Coordinates of C-alpha atoms and ligand atoms in Angstrom, one line a residue:
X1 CA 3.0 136.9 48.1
X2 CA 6.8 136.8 48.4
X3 CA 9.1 136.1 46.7
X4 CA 13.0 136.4 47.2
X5 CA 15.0 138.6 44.8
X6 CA 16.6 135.1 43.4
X7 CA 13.3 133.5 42.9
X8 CA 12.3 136.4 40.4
X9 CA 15.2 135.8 39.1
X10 CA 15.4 132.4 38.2
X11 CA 11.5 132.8 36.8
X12 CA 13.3 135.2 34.9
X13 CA 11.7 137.3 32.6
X14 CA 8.8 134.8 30.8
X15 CA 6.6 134.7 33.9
X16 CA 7.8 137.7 35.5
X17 CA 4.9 139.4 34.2
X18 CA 2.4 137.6 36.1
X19 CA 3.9 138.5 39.2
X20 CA 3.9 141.3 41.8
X21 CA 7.6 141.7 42.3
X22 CA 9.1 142.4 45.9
X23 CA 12.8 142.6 46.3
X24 CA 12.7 141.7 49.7
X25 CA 13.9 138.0 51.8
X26 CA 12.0 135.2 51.8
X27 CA 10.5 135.0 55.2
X28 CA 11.6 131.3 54.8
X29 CA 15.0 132.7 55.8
X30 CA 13.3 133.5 59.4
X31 CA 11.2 130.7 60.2
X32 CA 12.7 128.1 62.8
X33 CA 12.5 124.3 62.7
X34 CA 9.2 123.2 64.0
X35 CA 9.3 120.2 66.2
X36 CA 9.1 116.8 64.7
X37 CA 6.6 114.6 65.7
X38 CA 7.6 111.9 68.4
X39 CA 8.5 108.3 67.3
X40 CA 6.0 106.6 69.8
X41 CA 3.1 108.0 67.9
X42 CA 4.4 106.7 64.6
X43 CA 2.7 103.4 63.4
X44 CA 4.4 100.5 64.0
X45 CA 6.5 99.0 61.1
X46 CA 4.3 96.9 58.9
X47 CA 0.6 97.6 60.3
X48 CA -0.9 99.4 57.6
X49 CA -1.9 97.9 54.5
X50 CA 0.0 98.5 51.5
X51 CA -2.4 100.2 48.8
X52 CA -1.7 100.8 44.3
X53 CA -2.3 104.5 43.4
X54 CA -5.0 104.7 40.9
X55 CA -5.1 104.0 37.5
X56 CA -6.3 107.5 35.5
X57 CA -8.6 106.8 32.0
X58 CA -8.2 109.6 29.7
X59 CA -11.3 111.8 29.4
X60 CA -10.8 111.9 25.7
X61 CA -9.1 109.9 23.2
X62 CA -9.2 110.0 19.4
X63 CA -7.1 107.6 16.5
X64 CA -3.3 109.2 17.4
X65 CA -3.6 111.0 21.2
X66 CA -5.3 109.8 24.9
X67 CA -6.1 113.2 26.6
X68 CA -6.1 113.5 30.4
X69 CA -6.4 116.4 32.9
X70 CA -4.9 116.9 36.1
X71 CA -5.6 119.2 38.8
X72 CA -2.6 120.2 41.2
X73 CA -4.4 120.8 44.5
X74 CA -4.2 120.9 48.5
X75 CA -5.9 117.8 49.8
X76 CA -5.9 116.3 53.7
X77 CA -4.1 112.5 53.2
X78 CA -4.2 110.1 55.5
X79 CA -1.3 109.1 56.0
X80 CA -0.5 108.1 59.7
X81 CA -3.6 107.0 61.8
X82 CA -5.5 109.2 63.5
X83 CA -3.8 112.6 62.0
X84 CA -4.8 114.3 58.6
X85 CA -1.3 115.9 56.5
X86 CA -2.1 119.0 54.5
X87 CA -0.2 118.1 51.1
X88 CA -0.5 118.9 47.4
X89 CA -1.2 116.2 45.0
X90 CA -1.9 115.5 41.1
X91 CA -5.7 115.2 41.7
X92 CA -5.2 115.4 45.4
X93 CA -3.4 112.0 45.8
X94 CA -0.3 110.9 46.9
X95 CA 1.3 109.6 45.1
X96 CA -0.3 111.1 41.9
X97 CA -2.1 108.9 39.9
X98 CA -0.8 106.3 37.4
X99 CA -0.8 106.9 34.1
X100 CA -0.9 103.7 31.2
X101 CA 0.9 104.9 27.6
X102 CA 1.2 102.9 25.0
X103 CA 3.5 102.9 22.6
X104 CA 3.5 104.8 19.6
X105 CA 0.3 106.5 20.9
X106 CA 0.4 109.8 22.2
X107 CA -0.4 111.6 25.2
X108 CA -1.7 115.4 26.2
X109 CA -1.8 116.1 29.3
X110 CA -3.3 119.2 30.5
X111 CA -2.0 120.4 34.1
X112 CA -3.9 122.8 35.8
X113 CA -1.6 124.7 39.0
X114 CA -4.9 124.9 41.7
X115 CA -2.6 125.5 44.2
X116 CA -2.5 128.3 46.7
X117 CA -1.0 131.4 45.6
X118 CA 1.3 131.0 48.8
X119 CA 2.7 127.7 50.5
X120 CA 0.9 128.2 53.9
X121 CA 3.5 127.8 56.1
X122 CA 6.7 128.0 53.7
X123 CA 5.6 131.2 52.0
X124 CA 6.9 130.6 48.8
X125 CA 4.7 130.5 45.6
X126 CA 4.3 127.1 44.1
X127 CA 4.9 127.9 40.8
X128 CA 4.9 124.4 39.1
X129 CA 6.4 122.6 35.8
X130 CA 5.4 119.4 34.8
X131 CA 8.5 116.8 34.1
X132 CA 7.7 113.4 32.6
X133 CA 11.2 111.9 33.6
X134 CA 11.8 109.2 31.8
X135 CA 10.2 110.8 28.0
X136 CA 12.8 112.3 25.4
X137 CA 9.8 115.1 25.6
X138 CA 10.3 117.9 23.4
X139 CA 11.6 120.8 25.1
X140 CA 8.6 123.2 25.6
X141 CA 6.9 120.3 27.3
X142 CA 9.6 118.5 29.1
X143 CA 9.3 120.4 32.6
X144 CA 11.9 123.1 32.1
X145 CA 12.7 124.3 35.3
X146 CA 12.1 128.3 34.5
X147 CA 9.0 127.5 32.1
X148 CA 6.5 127.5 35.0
X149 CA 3.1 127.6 35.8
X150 CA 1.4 129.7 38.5
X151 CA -1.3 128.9 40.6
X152 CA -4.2 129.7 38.7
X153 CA -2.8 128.6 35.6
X154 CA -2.4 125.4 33.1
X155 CA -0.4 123.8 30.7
X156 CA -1.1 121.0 28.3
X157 CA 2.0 118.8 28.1
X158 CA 2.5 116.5 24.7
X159 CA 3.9 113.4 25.0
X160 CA 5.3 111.4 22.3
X161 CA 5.8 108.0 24.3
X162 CA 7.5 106.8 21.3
X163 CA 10.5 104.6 23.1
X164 CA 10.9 101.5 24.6
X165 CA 9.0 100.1 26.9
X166 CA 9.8 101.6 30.6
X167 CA 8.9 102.7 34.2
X168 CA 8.6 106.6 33.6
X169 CA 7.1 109.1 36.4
X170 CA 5.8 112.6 36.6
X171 CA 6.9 115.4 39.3
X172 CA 7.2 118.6 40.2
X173 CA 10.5 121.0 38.7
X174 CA 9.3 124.1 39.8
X175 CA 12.6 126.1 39.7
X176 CA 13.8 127.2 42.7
X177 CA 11.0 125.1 44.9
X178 CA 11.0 121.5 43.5
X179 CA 12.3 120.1 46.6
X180 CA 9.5 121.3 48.4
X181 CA 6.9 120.6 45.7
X182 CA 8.0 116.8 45.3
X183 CA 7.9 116.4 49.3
X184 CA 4.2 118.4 49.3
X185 CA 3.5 115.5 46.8
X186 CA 3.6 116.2 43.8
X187 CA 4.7 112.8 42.2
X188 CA 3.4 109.4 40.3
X189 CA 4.3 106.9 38.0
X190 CA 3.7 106.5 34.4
X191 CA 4.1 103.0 32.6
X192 CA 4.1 103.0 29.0
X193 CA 3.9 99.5 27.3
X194 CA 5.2 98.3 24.3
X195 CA 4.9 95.2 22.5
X196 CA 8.2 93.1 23.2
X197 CA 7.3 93.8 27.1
X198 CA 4.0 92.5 26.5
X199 CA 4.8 89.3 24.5
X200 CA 7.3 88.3 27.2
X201 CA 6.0 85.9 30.1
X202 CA 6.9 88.0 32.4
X203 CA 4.3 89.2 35.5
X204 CA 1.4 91.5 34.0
X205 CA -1.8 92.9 35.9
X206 CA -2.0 92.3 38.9
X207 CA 1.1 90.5 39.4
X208 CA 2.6 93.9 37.9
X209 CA 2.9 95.9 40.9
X210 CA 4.5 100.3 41.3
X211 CA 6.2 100.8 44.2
X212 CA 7.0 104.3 45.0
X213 CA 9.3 104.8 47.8
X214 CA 10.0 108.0 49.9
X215 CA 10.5 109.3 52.9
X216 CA 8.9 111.9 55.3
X217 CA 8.7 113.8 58.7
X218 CA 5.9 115.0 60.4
X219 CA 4.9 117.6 62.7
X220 CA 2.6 116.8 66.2
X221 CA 0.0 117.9 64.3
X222 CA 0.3 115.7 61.0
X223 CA 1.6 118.0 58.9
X224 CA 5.1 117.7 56.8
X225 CA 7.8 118.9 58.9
X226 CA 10.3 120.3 55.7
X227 CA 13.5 121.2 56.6
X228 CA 16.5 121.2 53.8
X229 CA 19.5 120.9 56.5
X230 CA 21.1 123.9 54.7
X231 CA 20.4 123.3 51.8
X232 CA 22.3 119.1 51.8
X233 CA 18.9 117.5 52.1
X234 CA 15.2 116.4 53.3
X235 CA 15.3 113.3 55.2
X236 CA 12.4 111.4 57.2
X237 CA 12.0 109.5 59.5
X238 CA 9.0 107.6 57.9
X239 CA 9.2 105.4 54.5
X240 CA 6.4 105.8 53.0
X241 CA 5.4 102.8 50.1
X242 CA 3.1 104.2 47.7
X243 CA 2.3 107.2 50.0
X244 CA 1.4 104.6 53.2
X245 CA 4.3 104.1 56.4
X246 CA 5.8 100.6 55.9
X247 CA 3.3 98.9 54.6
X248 CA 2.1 95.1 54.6
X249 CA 1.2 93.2 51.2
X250 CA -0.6 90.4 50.9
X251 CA 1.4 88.0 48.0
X252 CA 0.2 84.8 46.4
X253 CA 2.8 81.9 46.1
X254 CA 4.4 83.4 42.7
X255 CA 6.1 85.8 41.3
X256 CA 5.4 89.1 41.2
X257 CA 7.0 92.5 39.2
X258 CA 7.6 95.4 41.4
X259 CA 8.2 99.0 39.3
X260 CA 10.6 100.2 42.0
X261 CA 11.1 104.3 42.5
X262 CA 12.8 106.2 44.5
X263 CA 10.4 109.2 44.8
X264 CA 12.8 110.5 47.8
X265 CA 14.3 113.9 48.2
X266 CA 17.3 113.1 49.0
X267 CA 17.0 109.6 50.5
X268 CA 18.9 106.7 49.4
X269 CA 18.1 103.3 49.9
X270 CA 20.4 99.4 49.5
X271 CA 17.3 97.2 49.5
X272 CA 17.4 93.7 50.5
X273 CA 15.2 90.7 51.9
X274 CA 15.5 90.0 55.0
X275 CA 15.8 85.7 54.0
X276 CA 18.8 87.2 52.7
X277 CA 17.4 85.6 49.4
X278 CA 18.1 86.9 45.7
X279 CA 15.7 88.8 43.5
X280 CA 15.5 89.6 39.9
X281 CA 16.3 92.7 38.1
X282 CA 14.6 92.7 35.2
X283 CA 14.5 96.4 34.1
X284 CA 16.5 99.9 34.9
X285 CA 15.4 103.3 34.1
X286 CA 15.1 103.1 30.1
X287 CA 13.6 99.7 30.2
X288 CA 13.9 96.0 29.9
X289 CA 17.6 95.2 30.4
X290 CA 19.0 92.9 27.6
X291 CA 19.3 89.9 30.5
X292 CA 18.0 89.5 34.0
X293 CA 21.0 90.6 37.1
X294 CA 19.4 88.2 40.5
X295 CA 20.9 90.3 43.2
X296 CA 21.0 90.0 47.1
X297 CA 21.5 94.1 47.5
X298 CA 19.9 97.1 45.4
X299 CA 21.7 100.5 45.5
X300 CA 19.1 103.0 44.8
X301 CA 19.4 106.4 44.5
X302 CA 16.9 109.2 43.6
X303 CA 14.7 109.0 40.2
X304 CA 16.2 106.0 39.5
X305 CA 13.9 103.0 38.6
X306 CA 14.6 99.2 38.6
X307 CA 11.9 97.1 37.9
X308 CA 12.3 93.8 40.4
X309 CA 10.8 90.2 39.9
X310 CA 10.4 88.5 43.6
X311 CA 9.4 84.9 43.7
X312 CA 7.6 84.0 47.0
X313 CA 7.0 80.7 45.7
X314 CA 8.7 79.2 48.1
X315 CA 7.6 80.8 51.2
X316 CA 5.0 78.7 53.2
X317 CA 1.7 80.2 54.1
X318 CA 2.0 83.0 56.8
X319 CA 5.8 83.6 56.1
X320 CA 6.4 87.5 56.5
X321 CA 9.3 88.5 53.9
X322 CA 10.8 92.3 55.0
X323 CA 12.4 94.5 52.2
X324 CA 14.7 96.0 54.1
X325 CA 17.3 99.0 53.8
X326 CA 21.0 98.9 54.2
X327 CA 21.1 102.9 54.2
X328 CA 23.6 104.1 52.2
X329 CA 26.6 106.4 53.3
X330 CA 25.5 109.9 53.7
X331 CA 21.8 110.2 54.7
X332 CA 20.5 111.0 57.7
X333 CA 19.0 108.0 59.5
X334 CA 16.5 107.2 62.3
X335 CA 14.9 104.3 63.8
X336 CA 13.1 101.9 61.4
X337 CA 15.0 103.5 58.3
X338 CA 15.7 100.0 57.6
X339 CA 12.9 98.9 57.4
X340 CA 10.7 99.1 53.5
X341 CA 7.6 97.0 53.8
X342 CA 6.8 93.3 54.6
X343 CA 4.9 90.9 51.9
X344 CA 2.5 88.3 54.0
X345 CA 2.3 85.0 51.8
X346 CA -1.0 83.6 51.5
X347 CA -2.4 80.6 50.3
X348 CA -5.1 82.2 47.0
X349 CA -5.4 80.3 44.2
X350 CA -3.4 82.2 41.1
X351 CA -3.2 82.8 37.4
X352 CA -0.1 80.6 36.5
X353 CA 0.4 82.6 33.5
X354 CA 3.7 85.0 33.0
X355 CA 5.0 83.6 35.8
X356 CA 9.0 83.3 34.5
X357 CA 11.9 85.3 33.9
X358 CA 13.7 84.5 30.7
X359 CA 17.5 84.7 30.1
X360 CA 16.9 87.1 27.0
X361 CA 15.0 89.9 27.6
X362 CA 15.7 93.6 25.3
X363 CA 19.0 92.0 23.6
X364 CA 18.4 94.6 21.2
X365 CA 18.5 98.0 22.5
X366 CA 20.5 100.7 20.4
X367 CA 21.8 102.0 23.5
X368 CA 23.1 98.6 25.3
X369 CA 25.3 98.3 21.7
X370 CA 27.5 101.6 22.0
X371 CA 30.4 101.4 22.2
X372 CA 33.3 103.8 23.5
X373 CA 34.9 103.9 19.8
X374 CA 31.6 105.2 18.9
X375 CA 32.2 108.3 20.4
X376 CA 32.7 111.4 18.9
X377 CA 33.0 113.5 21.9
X378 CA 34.0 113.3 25.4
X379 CA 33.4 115.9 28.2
X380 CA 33.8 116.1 31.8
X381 CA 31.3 116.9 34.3
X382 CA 32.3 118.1 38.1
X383 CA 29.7 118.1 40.3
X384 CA 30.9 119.8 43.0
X385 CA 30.2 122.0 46.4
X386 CA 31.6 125.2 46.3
X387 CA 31.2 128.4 48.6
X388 CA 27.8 126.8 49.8
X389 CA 26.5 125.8 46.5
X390 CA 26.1 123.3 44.5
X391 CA 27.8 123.4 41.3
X392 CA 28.3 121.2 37.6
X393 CA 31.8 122.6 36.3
X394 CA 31.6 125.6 38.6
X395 CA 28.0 126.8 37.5
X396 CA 24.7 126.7 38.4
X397 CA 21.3 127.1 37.1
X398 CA 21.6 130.9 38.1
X399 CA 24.0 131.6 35.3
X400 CA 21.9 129.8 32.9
X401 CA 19.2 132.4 34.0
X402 CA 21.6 134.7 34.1
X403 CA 22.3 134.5 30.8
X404 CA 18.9 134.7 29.7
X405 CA 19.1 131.0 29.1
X406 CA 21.6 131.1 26.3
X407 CA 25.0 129.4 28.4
X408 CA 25.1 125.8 27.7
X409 CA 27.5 123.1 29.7
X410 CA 27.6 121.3 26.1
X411 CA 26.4 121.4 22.4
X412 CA 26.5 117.9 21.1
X413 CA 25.2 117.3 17.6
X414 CA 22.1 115.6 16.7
X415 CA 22.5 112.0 15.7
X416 CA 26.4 111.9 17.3
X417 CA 27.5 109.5 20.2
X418 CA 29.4 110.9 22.9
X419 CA 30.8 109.9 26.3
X420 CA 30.2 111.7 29.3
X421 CA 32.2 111.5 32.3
X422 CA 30.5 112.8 35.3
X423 CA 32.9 112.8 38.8
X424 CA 32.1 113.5 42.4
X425 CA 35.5 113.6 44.0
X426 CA 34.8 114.5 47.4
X427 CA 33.4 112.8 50.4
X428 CA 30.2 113.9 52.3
X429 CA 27.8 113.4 49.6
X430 CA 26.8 111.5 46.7
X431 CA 24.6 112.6 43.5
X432 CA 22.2 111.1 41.5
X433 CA 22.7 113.0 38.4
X434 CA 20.3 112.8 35.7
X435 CA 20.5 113.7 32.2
X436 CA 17.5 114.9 30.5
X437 CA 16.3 113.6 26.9
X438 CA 18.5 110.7 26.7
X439 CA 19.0 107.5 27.5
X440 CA 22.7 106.6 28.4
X441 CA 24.4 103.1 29.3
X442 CA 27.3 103.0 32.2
X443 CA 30.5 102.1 30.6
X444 CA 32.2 101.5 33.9
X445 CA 33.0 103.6 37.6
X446 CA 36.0 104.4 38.8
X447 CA 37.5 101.9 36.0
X448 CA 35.4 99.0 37.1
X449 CA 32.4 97.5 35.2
X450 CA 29.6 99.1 36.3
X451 CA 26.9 96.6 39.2
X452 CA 25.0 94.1 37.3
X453 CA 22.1 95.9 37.9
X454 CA 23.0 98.6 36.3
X455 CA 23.3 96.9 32.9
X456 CA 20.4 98.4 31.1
X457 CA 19.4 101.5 29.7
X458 CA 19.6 104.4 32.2
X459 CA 18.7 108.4 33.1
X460 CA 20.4 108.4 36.2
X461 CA 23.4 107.7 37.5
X462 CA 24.1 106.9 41.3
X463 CA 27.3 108.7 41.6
X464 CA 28.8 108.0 45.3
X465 CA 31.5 110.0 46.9
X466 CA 34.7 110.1 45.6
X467 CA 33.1 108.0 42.5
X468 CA 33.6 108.9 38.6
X469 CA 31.4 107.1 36.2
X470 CA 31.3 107.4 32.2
X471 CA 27.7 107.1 30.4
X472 CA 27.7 106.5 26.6
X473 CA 24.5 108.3 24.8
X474 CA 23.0 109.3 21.4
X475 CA 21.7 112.3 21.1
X476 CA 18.1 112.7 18.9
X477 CA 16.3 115.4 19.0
X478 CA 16.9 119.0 19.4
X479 CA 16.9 122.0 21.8
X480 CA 18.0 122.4 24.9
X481 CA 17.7 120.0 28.0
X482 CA 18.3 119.9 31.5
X483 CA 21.0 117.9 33.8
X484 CA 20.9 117.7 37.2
X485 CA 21.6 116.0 40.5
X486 CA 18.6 114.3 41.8
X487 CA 18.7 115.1 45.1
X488 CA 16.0 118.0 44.8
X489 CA 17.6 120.2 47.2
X490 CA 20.9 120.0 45.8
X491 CA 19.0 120.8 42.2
X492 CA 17.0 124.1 43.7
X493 CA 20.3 125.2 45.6
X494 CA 21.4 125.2 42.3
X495 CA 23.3 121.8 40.9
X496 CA 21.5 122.3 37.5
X497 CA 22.6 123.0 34.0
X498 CA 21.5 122.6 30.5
X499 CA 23.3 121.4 27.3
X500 CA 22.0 121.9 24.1
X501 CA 21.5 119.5 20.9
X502 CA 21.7 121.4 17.6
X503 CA 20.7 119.9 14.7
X504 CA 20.4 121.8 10.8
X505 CA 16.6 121.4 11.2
X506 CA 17.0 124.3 13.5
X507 CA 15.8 124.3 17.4
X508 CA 12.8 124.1 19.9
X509 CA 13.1 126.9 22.5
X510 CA 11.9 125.3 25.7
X511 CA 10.4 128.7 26.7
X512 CA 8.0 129.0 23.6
X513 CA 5.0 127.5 24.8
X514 CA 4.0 129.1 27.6
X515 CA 0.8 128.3 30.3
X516 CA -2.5 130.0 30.1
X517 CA -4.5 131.5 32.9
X518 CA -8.0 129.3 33.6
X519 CA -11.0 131.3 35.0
X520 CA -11.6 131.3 38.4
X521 CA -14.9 128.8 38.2
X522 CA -13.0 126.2 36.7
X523 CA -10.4 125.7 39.5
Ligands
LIG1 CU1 13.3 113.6 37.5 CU2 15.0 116.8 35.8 O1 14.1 115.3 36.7
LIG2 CU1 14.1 113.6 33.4
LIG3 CU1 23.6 116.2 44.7

């Protein structure tokens, strides 16, 4: 295997041990870009059919915990006709499957790395740790990047699922390679119910649909063709809806509730339907928002999750609607970038049940009631590209390594409110930065009250160039905790620091639970 002399590094001493230790490059640094796949073999916008990931039942489940198991491993997927895509998936499927949580129940999960001991063509190890984005996890189990798993290896993760309601997923935050191991596939959604969601007649079942977006690029062959454009991004040519290329849904005359993710790299989406009609948000990252925003355009940026209510009601029989993309400033686009997935009324007969939006929906979130004069604290955050990296107040995740994990960007107290300003003052690019633990609301950007969309409960902010937002959290718990940019490249290239919430109970040290090795038979 090998490894570059940062990637031992930033593994750092913990799972050093498991590892035969080169100081030599990366061969990465070597290889050239393969070439892409030509667009005439692509499938044609809207001729595949749109398909749900998989619900997975726990294999166990007792009065407190559901207990599931999850194997990391190369699979072929089908994902353009006629060609097979070598790719790694949570029980080789992509997108991973879906997990259902419950409130106040708890979850282990136990993920086992059955991945190659090298990338095939990449070369690098894929070293893995589990993030449930969206959980106020505690730290051991909350995917810290340098707390990793290597291939032949597994973790149990613990999940407390003990807030609201809300859209959650789990991916890959390997340090150092999650870019690559999110675009192998290593993503999915997780959906954990509570009450108020289910007494309100909003869409359920099967009128309670995920759609994860991303984007990819293929090879002639079918394979992923991964290339990081020095290190600003991953872009595709292909948007893939629940791991299919454009897809088609069939829709009955009602409404429906789509659990919208932006599983991309580094893509960035503005949705909109091609009627030019409104939709509903109901729901941001943290959960039901306390009232419903209708909306003609949808800024979407990585992680982030809105949930959408669309009312075909009014569409005859046959109409094709098109979800369609006004790409944001700084990706990189190609044909048919604007293009989502189409939804093909039909004429079945329906369950008129939970078929409304009301006015009120989570009016009483703690989080929607802060308040700047709550605030004990405020701090800056630059998010900035300097000398070639990418950098949050002039460090990166390096010198958290570096300092054998000690440096912190910030040590709020447990149980205190503070307000966070994070800025992105240039032009060229824009972050989706993401804090880890907490849930935050979006006081306003650049002075201005934040998009109606965005007033709910949040874990990532879309932060455009030259664009400086302030976020107003709690923080429970204790330990320390990531934040990042989303863009994964921009993360691995090294736009990720960790703050650190002390409390007098004392702390959790995220590296203190580390993965065990599984016997060869039972990978
Ligand atoms: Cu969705 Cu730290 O990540
Ligand atoms: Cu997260
Ligand atoms: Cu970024």
């Amino acid at each position: 295997m090998t490894l570059s002399r940062r990637d031992v590094l930033k593994v750092g001493v913990f799972a050093g041990a498991a590892l035969v230790l080169p100081l030599e490059r990366s061969v990465r640094a070597a290889t050239v870009t393969p070439p892409r796949l030509a667009a005439s073999k692509l499938p044609p916008p809207f001729t595949v059919p749109f398909h749900v990931p998989p619900v997975l039942s726990p294999y166990r489940t007792d009065e407190t915990t559901d207990y599931y198991k999850i194997y990391m491993k190369p699979f072929l997927a089908d994902i353009l006709p006629g060609l097979k895509t070598p790719m790694f998936g949570y029980n080789q499927s992509y997108p991973g499957p879906t997990i259902h949580a419950t409130q106040g129940r708890r979850v282990v999960m136990r993920q086992v790395n059955a991945l190659p001991e090298v990338h095939p063509t990449l070369k690098y190890t894929p070293w893995t740790s589990v993030h449930l984005h969206g959980s106020p996890s505690d730290p051991q189990y909350d995917g810290y990047a340098s707390d990793v798993t290597n291939p032949g290896q597994y973790k149990d993760y613990h999940y407390p699922n003990t807030p609201t309601g809300r859209t959650l997923w789990y991916h890959d935050h390997g340090v150092s390679h999650t870019a690559e191991n999110v675009q192998m596939g290593l993503a999915a959604q997780y959906h954990l119910y509570d009450p108020l969601e289910r007494s309100l007649p909003i869409p359920h079942g099967e009128f309670d649909v995920p759609l994860i977006v991303s984007d990819a690029m293929f090879q002639p062959s079918g394979e992923l063709l991964i290339d990081n454009h020095d290190h600003s991004g991953m872009y595709g040519d292909v948007i893939l809806v629940n791991g299919r290329p454009w897809p088609a849904m069939k829709v009955k005359r009602r409404k429906y509730r789509f659990r919208l993710l932006n599983a991309s790299v580094s893509r960035s989406y503005n949705f909109f339907l091609d009627t030019g009609d409104k939709f509903t948000v109901i729901g941001t990252d943290g959960g039901l928002m306390p009232h419903p925003a209708p909306v003609t355009t949808l800024r979407q940026g990585m992680a982030e999750r809105y949930e959408i209510v669309i009312d075909f009601r009014k569409y005859p029989v046959g109409r094709r609607i098109v979800l369609g993309n006004k790409s944001p400033k700084n990706n990189i686009n190609y044909p048919n970038i604007d293009k989502v997935m189409a939804f093909d009324v039909i004429g079945d007969a329906f369950n008129p049940k939970d078929n409304a939006i009301p006015d009120v929906l989570n009016p009483g979130n703690p989080v929607m009631g802060l308040t700047v004069a709550d605030a004990v604290q405020t701090r800056r955050f630059d998010f900035v590209r300097a000398h070639g990296q990418w950098t949050i107040n002039g460090k990166t995740w390096d010198d958290v390594v570096a300092s054998n994990f000690s440096y912190v960007a910030a040590s709020p107290k447990q149980g205190d409110v503070e307000l966070w300003e994070v800025r992105n003052l240039s032009g060229g690019w824009f972050h989706p930065v993401h804090i880890h633990l907490v849930d935050f609301k979006i006081v306003d950007r650049n002075g201005r009250p934040p998009f109606a969309y965005e007033a709910g409960p949040k874990d990532v902010v879309y932060t455009g160039e030259n664009e400086t937002v302030r976020l107003l959290m709690r923080f429970e718990g204790r330990g320390k905790y990531m934040m990042h940019c989303h863009n994964l490249v921009h993360e691995d290239h090294d736009m990720m620091t960790q703050f650190e919430v002390v409390s007098d109970s004392g702390t959790d040290d995220p590296l203190s639970d580390p993965c065990s090795s599984l016997p060869e038979q039972d990978l």
